[in-house]
Amino acid sequence: MKNISRRNFITKSTATAAAATLGLSFIKGENRIDARFGKGKTFKGGIALSTWDAGVEANDAAMKTMKNGGKAVDMAEEGVKVIEADFRNLSVGLGGLPDREGNTTLDACIMDSIGRAGSVCFLEKIKHPVTVARMVMERTPHVMLVGEGAQKFALSQGMTLDEFKSEEAVKAYKEWLIKSEYKPIINIENHDTIGMVTMDTQGDLAGSCTTSGLAYKMRGRVGDSPIIGSGLYVDNAVGAATGTGLGETVLRSCSAFLIVELMRQGMHPQKACEEAVKRVRDINSFMKEEFQVGLLAVNKKGEIGAYALREGFTYALAKNGENKVYKSDFLIK
Ligand code: SD4
């Protein structure tokens, strides 16, 4: 009690003054992190790690961005933008499969190396939701904007409405309408939301995640992808994590945050992903349907983790001059 009321008493300005006395410039993000955790051995060669096969193209763009002087957050944005703009992708961007009412609605988020986060959900007719998420992070006092408000904000920042409808998605929707069965079960192998974690040449971390969510979802449904701590989490002092799969199951287990917290306790990213997948299984054990979840992580040393619930999850890793797709190990064998 005593501590709590005392803490409430300390104003921002006295905290700043105290920090100055101690020589901690914790108001500046990166310094704040160094002050808390000290500089460890960080990998500085640059890393881009992303979900699914298409991640290889996203990684390419991220590494090019880094070579042109971009920071981890620029890598994370530019990387996934390639997939958002690829209208052949049926799970990301405006080419994505629509909701039950025939509208494609987009979710995305981003986190940078100084602890900031931005997110948009249920966004319509905007080509690059990840860029809007970054604008929310950098230009507003908020973390998350949804629906009409998110769209209005995007337009106010110079973005334009894009009426694009993918022929393939429209055709698939028409076929779905015949039975209109609400079965939000993700096909175990064939989905491609992109979650990406990046590390720049300074060893700083960031991440992004972007999706059109589940095909034929209820209107207004939001999954894990734009939710800070579920679809993405970054703590520059520790590591970063992201994932893909049936969002409801990830939301119930806060997977990305869990992975980062496990890494904070010293766990290797691989082990942390394995633990988080087990948690997904356990928390969702009431579910009768089969579902897939795939999780990825990187720590400050540049070590990688990847693990899925079931066979079929792939990821792309760009590191040490290579950029390749790998098959993830999985829990249910
Ligand atoms: C969602 N996690 O909205 C997303 C779907 C996904 O590949 O990952 N698809 O639930």
mmCIF file of C-alpha atoms and ligand atoms in Angstrom:
data_model
loop_
_atom_site.group_PDB
_atom_site.id
_atom_site.type_symbol
_atom_site.label_atom_id
_atom_site.label_comp_id
_atom_site.label_asym_id
_atom_site.label_seq_id
_atom_site.Cartn_x
_atom_site.Cartn_y
_atom_site.Cartn_z
ATOM 1 C CA MET A 1 0.000 0.000 0.000
ATOM 2 C CA LYS A 2 2.702 2.340 1.121
ATOM 3 C CA ASN A 3 4.696 1.718 -2.050
ATOM 4 C CA ILE A 4 1.736 2.172 -4.343
ATOM 5 C CA SER A 5 0.694 5.511 -2.920
ATOM 6 C CA ARG A 6 4.291 6.639 -2.940
ATOM 7 C CA ARG A 7 4.633 5.672 -6.586
ATOM 8 C CA ASN A 8 1.502 7.581 -7.454
ATOM 9 C CA PHE A 9 3.045 10.542 -5.818
ATOM 10 C CA ILE A 10 6.104 10.614 -8.047
ATOM 11 C CA THR A 11 5.317 12.868 -10.952
ATOM 12 C CA LYS A 12 6.872 12.551 -14.382
ATOM 13 C CA SER A 13 9.051 15.571 -13.772
ATOM 14 C CA THR A 14 10.451 14.298 -10.496
ATOM 15 C CA ALA A 15 11.134 10.944 -12.152
ATOM 16 C CA THR A 16 12.975 12.739 -14.932
ATOM 17 C CA ALA A 17 14.965 14.744 -12.441
ATOM 18 C CA ALA A 18 15.813 11.582 -10.513
ATOM 19 C CA ALA A 19 16.948 9.902 -13.720
ATOM 20 C CA ALA A 20 19.159 12.839 -14.561
ATOM 21 C CA THR A 21 20.737 12.649 -11.097
ATOM 22 C CA LEU A 22 21.411 8.949 -11.606
ATOM 23 C CA GLY A 23 22.803 9.576 -15.067
ATOM 24 C CA LEU A 24 20.055 7.508 -16.730
ATOM 25 C CA SER A 25 18.592 9.127 -19.799
ATOM 26 C CA PHE A 26 15.599 6.799 -19.733
ATOM 27 C CA ILE A 27 13.307 9.206 -21.510
ATOM 28 C CA LYS A 28 15.094 8.402 -24.746
ATOM 29 C CA GLY A 29 13.910 4.938 -25.674
ATOM 30 C CA GLU A 30 17.059 3.102 -26.607
ATOM 31 C CA ASN A 31 19.056 4.563 -23.732
ATOM 32 C CA ARG A 32 16.264 3.639 -21.400
ATOM 33 C CA ILE A 33 16.584 0.034 -22.474
ATOM 34 C CA ASP A 34 20.354 -0.003 -22.124
ATOM 35 C CA ALA A 35 20.022 1.531 -18.683
ATOM 36 C CA ARG A 36 17.704 -1.243 -17.576
ATOM 37 C CA PHE A 37 19.461 -4.232 -19.036
ATOM 38 C CA GLY A 38 22.961 -3.251 -20.052
ATOM 39 C CA LYS A 39 24.436 -3.936 -23.470
ATOM 40 C CA GLY A 40 24.638 -7.664 -24.076
ATOM 41 C CA LYS A 41 26.225 -9.466 -26.990
ATOM 42 C CA THR A 42 23.902 -8.524 -29.775
ATOM 43 C CA PHE A 43 24.001 -9.898 -33.308
ATOM 44 C CA LYS A 44 24.556 -7.062 -35.742
ATOM 45 C CA GLY A 45 24.417 -8.687 -39.145
ATOM 46 C CA GLY A 46 20.746 -8.061 -39.832
ATOM 47 C CA ILE A 47 17.919 -10.581 -39.705
ATOM 48 C CA ALA A 48 14.480 -10.881 -41.260
ATOM 49 C CA LEU A 49 12.322 -13.789 -40.146
ATOM 50 C CA SER A 50 8.810 -14.230 -41.465
ATOM 51 C CA THR A 51 5.922 -16.627 -41.708
ATOM 52 C CA TRP A 52 5.244 -18.873 -44.702
ATOM 53 C CA ASP A 53 6.941 -19.276 -48.085
ATOM 54 C CA ALA A 54 6.040 -15.781 -49.253
ATOM 55 C CA GLY A 55 8.121 -14.521 -46.358
ATOM 56 C CA VAL A 56 11.164 -14.937 -48.563
ATOM 57 C CA GLU A 57 10.056 -11.997 -50.745
ATOM 58 C CA ALA A 58 9.240 -9.946 -47.693
ATOM 59 C CA ASN A 59 12.652 -10.751 -46.212
ATOM 60 C CA ASP A 60 14.322 -9.647 -49.431
ATOM 61 C CA ALA A 61 12.637 -6.270 -49.230
ATOM 62 C CA ALA A 62 13.489 -5.981 -45.533
ATOM 63 C CA MET A 63 17.180 -6.724 -46.121
ATOM 64 C CA LYS A 64 17.313 -4.260 -49.030
ATOM 65 C CA THR A 65 15.782 -1.651 -46.752
ATOM 66 C CA MET A 66 18.461 -2.384 -44.173
ATOM 67 C CA LYS A 67 21.245 -2.122 -46.752
ATOM 68 C CA ASN A 68 19.878 1.277 -47.724
ATOM 69 C CA GLY A 69 20.280 2.431 -44.156
ATOM 70 C CA GLY A 70 16.836 1.439 -42.836
ATOM 71 C CA LYS A 71 16.308 0.549 -39.203
ATOM 72 C CA ALA A 72 14.556 -2.540 -37.897
ATOM 73 C CA VAL A 73 11.158 -0.843 -37.979
ATOM 74 C CA ASP A 74 11.667 0.227 -41.611
ATOM 75 C CA MET A 75 12.612 -3.344 -42.464
ATOM 76 C CA ALA A 76 9.453 -4.627 -40.753
ATOM 77 C CA GLU A 77 7.212 -2.195 -42.620
ATOM 78 C CA GLU A 78 8.804 -2.423 -46.063
ATOM 79 C CA GLY A 79 9.074 -6.196 -45.837
ATOM 80 C CA VAL A 80 5.401 -6.953 -45.261
ATOM 81 C CA LYS A 81 4.246 -4.227 -47.641
ATOM 82 C CA VAL A 82 5.438 -6.432 -50.492
ATOM 83 C CA ILE A 83 2.936 -9.079 -49.433
ATOM 84 C CA GLU A 84 0.146 -6.562 -48.814
ATOM 85 C CA ALA A 85 0.613 -5.353 -52.387
ATOM 86 C CA ASP A 86 0.604 -8.869 -53.831
ATOM 87 C CA PHE A 87 -3.011 -9.364 -54.767
ATOM 88 C CA ARG A 88 -2.433 -13.059 -55.441
ATOM 89 C CA ASN A 89 -2.183 -13.561 -51.713
ATOM 90 C CA LEU A 90 -5.600 -14.560 -50.369
ATOM 91 C CA SER A 91 -4.823 -13.895 -46.702
ATOM 92 C CA VAL A 92 -3.121 -10.492 -46.733
ATOM 93 C CA GLY A 93 -4.051 -7.097 -48.152
ATOM 94 C CA LEU A 94 -6.898 -6.134 -50.432
ATOM 95 C CA GLY A 95 -6.559 -9.377 -52.403
ATOM 96 C CA GLY A 96 -7.577 -11.267 -49.263
ATOM 97 C CA LEU A 97 -10.722 -13.361 -48.976
ATOM 98 C CA PRO A 98 -13.683 -11.351 -47.680
ATOM 99 C CA ASP A 99 -15.875 -11.635 -44.632
ATOM 100 C CA ARG A 100 -19.329 -13.230 -44.727
ATOM 101 C CA GLU A 101 -20.799 -10.073 -46.205
ATOM 102 C CA GLY A 102 -18.301 -9.961 -49.048
ATOM 103 C CA ASN A 103 -16.014 -7.219 -47.716
ATOM 104 C CA THR A 104 -12.285 -7.640 -47.227
ATOM 105 C CA THR A 105 -11.293 -6.198 -43.861
ATOM 106 C CA LEU A 106 -7.681 -5.819 -42.827
ATOM 107 C CA ASP A 107 -5.748 -6.045 -39.558
ATOM 108 C CA ALA A 108 -2.111 -5.056 -39.003
ATOM 109 C CA CYS A 109 0.323 -3.972 -36.353
ATOM 110 C CA ILE A 110 3.904 -2.881 -35.922
ATOM 111 C CA MET A 111 6.328 -2.426 -33.024
ATOM 112 C CA ASP A 112 9.631 -0.587 -33.034
ATOM 113 C CA SER A 113 12.834 -0.788 -31.029
ATOM 114 C CA ILE A 114 11.936 1.822 -28.459
ATOM 115 C CA GLY A 115 8.832 0.157 -27.137
ATOM 116 C CA ARG A 116 6.273 1.867 -29.366
ATOM 117 C CA ALA A 117 3.379 0.038 -30.975
ATOM 118 C CA GLY A 118 0.705 0.821 -33.542
ATOM 119 C CA SER A 119 -2.229 -1.193 -34.775
ATOM 120 C CA VAL A 120 -5.239 -1.037 -37.067
ATOM 121 C CA CYS A 121 -8.136 -3.463 -37.154
ATOM 122 C CA PHE A 122 -11.196 -3.935 -39.344
ATOM 123 C CA LEU A 123 -9.772 -1.504 -41.876
ATOM 124 C CA GLU A 124 -11.341 -1.383 -45.334
ATOM 125 C CA LYS A 125 -10.166 -0.205 -48.757
ATOM 126 C CA ILE A 126 -6.662 0.778 -47.736
ATOM 127 C CA LYS A 127 -3.797 -0.934 -49.523
ATOM 128 C CA HIS A 128 -1.170 -0.791 -46.777
ATOM 129 C CA PRO A 129 -2.619 -1.345 -43.315
ATOM 130 C CA VAL A 130 0.882 -1.786 -41.864
ATOM 131 C CA THR A 131 1.750 1.762 -42.899
ATOM 132 C CA VAL A 132 -1.397 3.048 -41.226
ATOM 133 C CA ALA A 133 -0.412 1.093 -38.108
ATOM 134 C CA ARG A 134 2.990 2.784 -38.205
ATOM 135 C CA MET A 135 1.318 6.175 -38.559
ATOM 136 C CA VAL A 136 -0.881 5.412 -35.544
ATOM 137 C CA MET A 137 2.308 4.571 -33.647
ATOM 138 C CA GLU A 138 4.264 7.616 -34.744
ATOM 139 C CA ARG A 139 1.659 10.310 -35.259
ATOM 140 C CA THR A 140 -1.014 9.728 -32.617
ATOM 141 C CA PRO A 141 -1.004 9.275 -28.850
ATOM 142 C CA HIS A 142 -2.788 5.927 -29.376
ATOM 143 C CA VAL A 143 -1.846 2.343 -30.084
ATOM 144 C CA MET A 144 -4.912 1.086 -31.898
ATOM 145 C CA LEU A 145 -7.514 2.472 -34.286
ATOM 146 C CA VAL A 146 -10.347 0.406 -35.739
ATOM 147 C CA GLY A 147 -12.803 0.421 -38.615
ATOM 148 C CA GLU A 148 -14.151 3.706 -39.828
ATOM 149 C CA GLY A 149 -11.909 5.685 -37.478
ATOM 150 C CA ALA A 150 -8.810 3.908 -38.746
ATOM 151 C CA GLN A 151 -9.844 4.556 -42.341
ATOM 152 C CA LYS A 152 -10.596 8.189 -41.628
ATOM 153 C CA PHE A 153 -7.183 8.571 -40.027
ATOM 154 C CA ALA A 154 -5.484 6.898 -43.019
ATOM 155 C CA LEU A 155 -7.209 9.315 -45.398
ATOM 156 C CA SER A 156 -6.240 12.272 -43.227
ATOM 157 C CA GLN A 157 -2.618 11.159 -43.576
ATOM 158 C CA GLY A 158 -2.755 11.247 -47.364
ATOM 159 C CA MET A 159 -3.721 7.668 -48.137
ATOM 160 C CA THR A 160 -6.408 7.006 -50.724
ATOM 161 C CA LEU A 161 -9.321 4.597 -50.914
ATOM 162 C CA ASP A 162 -8.598 1.563 -53.032
ATOM 163 C CA GLU A 163 -11.621 -0.284 -54.385
ATOM 164 C CA PHE A 164 -9.609 -3.290 -55.595
ATOM 165 C CA LYS A 165 -11.363 -6.635 -55.451
ATOM 166 C CA SER A 166 -9.456 -9.751 -56.352
ATOM 167 C CA GLU A 167 -11.192 -11.814 -59.031
ATOM 168 C CA GLU A 168 -10.029 -14.973 -57.339
ATOM 169 C CA ALA A 169 -11.361 -13.844 -53.963
ATOM 170 C CA VAL A 170 -14.717 -12.779 -55.460
ATOM 171 C CA LYS A 171 -15.028 -16.158 -57.214
ATOM 172 C CA ALA A 172 -14.174 -18.040 -54.027
ATOM 173 C CA TYR A 173 -16.701 -15.950 -52.102
ATOM 174 C CA LYS A 174 -19.464 -16.707 -54.617
ATOM 175 C CA GLU A 175 -18.734 -20.405 -54.295
ATOM 176 C CA TRP A 176 -18.771 -20.118 -50.524
ATOM 177 C CA LEU A 177 -22.138 -18.325 -50.646
ATOM 178 C CA ILE A 178 -23.817 -21.398 -52.098
ATOM 179 C CA LYS A 179 -23.585 -23.182 -48.754
ATOM 180 C CA SER A 180 -22.626 -20.177 -46.598
ATOM 181 C CA GLU A 181 -21.223 -22.494 -43.986
ATOM 182 C CA TYR A 182 -19.512 -20.659 -41.188
ATOM 183 C CA LYS A 183 -16.475 -22.781 -40.633
ATOM 184 C CA PRO A 184 -13.629 -20.572 -39.548
ATOM 185 C CA ILE A 185 -11.164 -23.407 -39.599
ATOM 186 C CA ILE A 186 -7.976 -22.483 -41.273
ATOM 187 C CA ASN A 187 -6.760 -24.934 -43.813
ATOM 188 C CA ILE A 188 -3.767 -26.356 -42.076
ATOM 189 C CA GLU A 189 -1.222 -25.753 -44.804
ATOM 190 C CA ASN A 190 -2.624 -23.157 -47.091
ATOM 191 C CA HIS A 191 -2.692 -19.802 -45.405
ATOM 192 C CA ASP A 192 -0.275 -16.985 -45.439
ATOM 193 C CA THR A 193 -0.746 -14.128 -43.046
ATOM 194 C CA ILE A 194 2.606 -12.474 -42.736
ATOM 195 C CA GLY A 195 4.230 -11.928 -39.374
ATOM 196 C CA MET A 196 7.791 -10.636 -39.495
ATOM 197 C CA VAL A 197 10.475 -9.906 -36.927
ATOM 198 C CA THR A 198 13.572 -7.957 -37.885
ATOM 199 C CA MET A 199 16.967 -7.029 -36.514
ATOM 200 C CA ASP A 200 19.051 -4.238 -38.033
ATOM 201 C CA THR A 201 22.789 -3.626 -38.184
ATOM 202 C CA GLN A 202 22.671 -2.008 -34.761
ATOM 203 C CA GLY A 203 21.142 -5.159 -33.315
ATOM 204 C CA ASP A 204 17.851 -3.365 -32.713
ATOM 205 C CA LEU A 205 14.608 -5.309 -33.061
ATOM 206 C CA ALA A 206 11.177 -4.584 -34.532
ATOM 207 C CA GLY A 207 8.269 -6.506 -35.989
ATOM 208 C CA SER A 208 5.055 -6.351 -37.974
ATOM 209 C CA CYS A 209 2.069 -8.511 -38.726
ATOM 210 C CA THR A 210 -0.599 -8.037 -41.395
ATOM 211 C CA THR A 211 -3.590 -10.055 -42.575
ATOM 212 C CA SER A 212 -7.058 -10.072 -44.041
ATOM 213 C CA GLY A 213 -7.897 -12.539 -41.288
ATOM 214 C CA LEU A 214 -10.051 -15.587 -41.580
ATOM 215 C CA ALA A 215 -11.980 -16.083 -44.777
ATOM 216 C CA TYR A 216 -15.755 -15.609 -44.362
ATOM 217 C CA LYS A 217 -15.366 -14.421 -40.793
ATOM 218 C CA MET A 218 -18.247 -12.596 -39.127
ATOM 219 C CA ARG A 219 -18.254 -8.912 -40.009
ATOM 220 C CA GLY A 220 -16.200 -7.053 -37.439
ATOM 221 C CA ARG A 221 -14.184 -10.083 -36.365
ATOM 222 C CA VAL A 222 -10.594 -9.325 -35.425
ATOM 223 C CA GLY A 223 -7.969 -11.999 -34.909
ATOM 224 C CA ASP A 224 -4.599 -12.085 -33.198
ATOM 225 C CA SER A 225 -2.557 -10.436 -35.933
ATOM 226 C CA PRO A 226 -3.090 -6.763 -34.957
ATOM 227 C CA ILE A 227 -3.122 -7.454 -31.228
ATOM 228 C CA ILE A 228 0.042 -6.411 -29.445
ATOM 229 C CA GLY A 229 1.168 -9.388 -27.374
ATOM 230 C CA SER A 230 -0.762 -11.980 -29.363
ATOM 231 C CA GLY A 231 0.223 -11.718 -33.029
ATOM 232 C CA LEU A 232 3.350 -9.674 -32.327
ATOM 233 C CA TYR A 233 5.537 -8.560 -29.475
ATOM 234 C CA VAL A 234 8.910 -6.858 -29.423
ATOM 235 C CA ASP A 235 11.098 -5.909 -26.493
ATOM 236 C CA ASN A 236 14.368 -4.581 -27.781
ATOM 237 C CA ALA A 237 16.173 -5.690 -24.648
ATOM 238 C CA VAL A 238 15.101 -9.308 -25.071
ATOM 239 C CA GLY A 239 13.680 -10.413 -28.395
ATOM 240 C CA ALA A 240 10.712 -10.403 -30.719
ATOM 241 C CA ALA A 241 7.991 -12.890 -31.622
ATOM 242 C CA THR A 242 5.176 -13.228 -34.115
ATOM 243 C CA GLY A 243 2.887 -15.882 -35.486
ATOM 244 C CA THR A 244 0.126 -17.106 -37.721
ATOM 245 C CA GLY A 245 -2.780 -19.484 -37.473
ATOM 246 C CA LEU A 246 -6.263 -19.546 -36.047
ATOM 247 C CA GLY A 247 -6.286 -16.162 -34.343
ATOM 248 C CA GLU A 248 -8.825 -17.014 -31.661
ATOM 249 C CA THR A 249 -6.523 -19.680 -30.271
ATOM 250 C CA VAL A 250 -3.538 -17.314 -30.234
ATOM 251 C CA LEU A 251 -5.597 -14.544 -28.619
ATOM 252 C CA ARG A 252 -6.510 -16.862 -25.769
ATOM 253 C CA SER A 253 -2.855 -17.566 -25.046
ATOM 254 C CA CYS A 254 -1.096 -14.214 -25.760
ATOM 255 C CA SER A 255 1.550 -16.168 -27.634
ATOM 256 C CA ALA A 256 3.956 -13.433 -28.748
ATOM 257 C CA PHE A 257 4.136 -11.848 -25.303
ATOM 258 C CA LEU A 258 4.570 -15.239 -23.694
ATOM 259 C CA ILE A 259 7.504 -16.085 -25.976
ATOM 260 C CA VAL A 260 9.262 -12.795 -25.223
ATOM 261 C CA GLU A 261 8.731 -13.267 -21.498
ATOM 262 C CA LEU A 262 10.139 -16.793 -21.662
ATOM 263 C CA MET A 263 13.167 -15.467 -23.533
ATOM 264 C CA ARG A 264 13.541 -12.772 -20.879
ATOM 265 C CA GLN A 265 13.946 -15.577 -18.354
ATOM 266 C CA GLY A 266 16.819 -16.897 -20.435
ATOM 267 C CA MET A 267 15.018 -19.438 -22.600
ATOM 268 C CA HIS A 268 16.306 -20.024 -26.130
ATOM 269 C CA PRO A 269 13.840 -18.771 -28.801
ATOM 270 C CA GLN A 270 13.287 -22.326 -30.045
ATOM 271 C CA LYS A 271 12.332 -23.608 -26.608
ATOM 272 C CA ALA A 272 10.207 -20.503 -26.005
ATOM 273 C CA CYS A 273 8.239 -21.125 -29.218
ATOM 274 C CA GLU A 274 7.762 -24.770 -28.235
ATOM 275 C CA GLU A 275 6.444 -23.787 -24.811
ATOM 276 C CA ALA A 276 4.100 -21.223 -26.352
ATOM 277 C CA VAL A 277 2.711 -23.751 -28.839
ATOM 278 C CA LYS A 278 2.086 -26.181 -25.962
ATOM 279 C CA ARG A 279 0.267 -23.378 -24.171
ATOM 280 C CA VAL A 280 -1.893 -22.781 -27.259
ATOM 281 C CA ARG A 281 -2.756 -26.478 -27.293
ATOM 282 C CA ASP A 282 -3.546 -26.584 -23.577
ATOM 283 C CA ILE A 283 -5.598 -23.397 -23.369
ATOM 284 C CA ASN A 284 -7.609 -24.440 -26.406
ATOM 285 C CA SER A 285 -8.027 -28.060 -25.433
ATOM 286 C CA PHE A 286 -11.804 -27.587 -25.271
ATOM 287 C CA MET A 287 -11.847 -27.146 -29.050
ATOM 288 C CA LYS A 288 -13.020 -30.091 -31.083
ATOM 289 C CA GLU A 289 -11.878 -28.715 -34.434
ATOM 290 C CA GLU A 290 -8.367 -29.090 -35.741
ATOM 291 C CA PHE A 291 -6.460 -25.882 -36.146
ATOM 292 C CA GLN A 292 -2.979 -24.661 -36.922
ATOM 293 C CA VAL A 293 -0.711 -22.157 -35.194
ATOM 294 C CA GLY A 294 2.883 -21.342 -36.174
ATOM 295 C CA LEU A 295 5.144 -19.159 -34.041
ATOM 296 C CA LEU A 296 8.484 -17.473 -34.711
ATOM 297 C CA ALA A 297 10.997 -15.713 -32.479
ATOM 298 C CA VAL A 298 14.385 -14.072 -32.471
ATOM 299 C CA ASN A 299 16.451 -13.021 -29.493
ATOM 300 C CA LYS A 300 19.024 -10.290 -29.048
ATOM 301 C CA LYS A 301 21.852 -12.679 -29.917
ATOM 302 C CA GLY A 302 20.197 -13.351 -33.254
ATOM 303 C CA GLU A 303 19.131 -16.885 -32.325
ATOM 304 C CA ILE A 304 15.947 -18.087 -33.977
ATOM 305 C CA GLY A 305 12.936 -20.132 -32.917
ATOM 306 C CA ALA A 306 10.140 -21.635 -35.009
ATOM 307 C CA TYR A 307 7.487 -24.117 -33.980
ATOM 308 C CA ALA A 308 3.976 -25.076 -35.018
ATOM 309 C CA LEU A 309 1.114 -27.097 -33.667
ATOM 310 C CA ARG A 310 0.880 -29.249 -36.751
ATOM 311 C CA GLU A 311 2.855 -30.168 -39.802
ATOM 312 C CA GLY A 312 2.821 -27.727 -42.685
ATOM 313 C CA PHE A 313 4.035 -24.450 -41.228
ATOM 314 C CA THR A 314 6.915 -22.898 -43.151
ATOM 315 C CA TYR A 315 8.932 -19.777 -42.499
ATOM 316 C CA ALA A 316 11.580 -17.732 -44.249
ATOM 317 C CA LEU A 317 14.831 -16.639 -42.655
ATOM 318 C CA ALA A 318 17.257 -14.076 -44.048
ATOM 319 C CA LYS A 319 20.517 -14.076 -42.120
ATOM 320 C CA ASN A 320 24.227 -14.225 -42.915
ATOM 321 C CA GLY A 321 23.696 -13.546 -46.624
ATOM 322 C CA GLU A 322 21.112 -16.301 -47.112
ATOM 323 C CA ASN A 323 17.348 -16.059 -47.462
ATOM 324 C CA LYS A 324 15.598 -19.420 -47.446
ATOM 325 C CA VAL A 325 12.332 -21.136 -46.635
ATOM 326 C CA TYR A 326 12.401 -23.761 -43.884
ATOM 327 C CA LYS A 327 9.902 -26.345 -42.677
ATOM 328 C CA SER A 328 9.025 -25.782 -39.074
ATOM 329 C CA ASP A 329 9.103 -28.556 -36.517
ATOM 330 C CA PHE A 330 5.713 -29.199 -34.888
ATOM 331 C CA LEU A 331 4.050 -30.589 -31.781
ATOM 332 C CA ILE A 332 1.347 -33.002 -32.899
ATOM 333 C CA LYS A 333 3.216 -35.738 -34.735
HETATM 334 C C1 SD4 B 1 -6.228 -14.450 -38.037
HETATM 335 N N1 SD4 B 1 -3.989 -15.188 -37.572
HETATM 336 O O1 SD4 B 1 -6.833 -13.449 -38.400
HETATM 337 C C2 SD4 B 1 -4.857 -14.733 -38.619
HETATM 338 C C3 SD4 B 1 -5.000 -15.711 -39.728
HETATM 339 C C4 SD4 B 1 -3.754 -16.277 -40.270
HETATM 340 O O2 SD4 B 1 -2.675 -17.153 -42.063
HETATM 341 O O3 SD4 B 1 -2.723 -16.351 -39.645
HETATM 342 N N2 SD4 B 1 -3.771 -16.723 -41.502
HETATM 343 O O4 SD4 B 1 -6.694 -15.254 -37.238
#
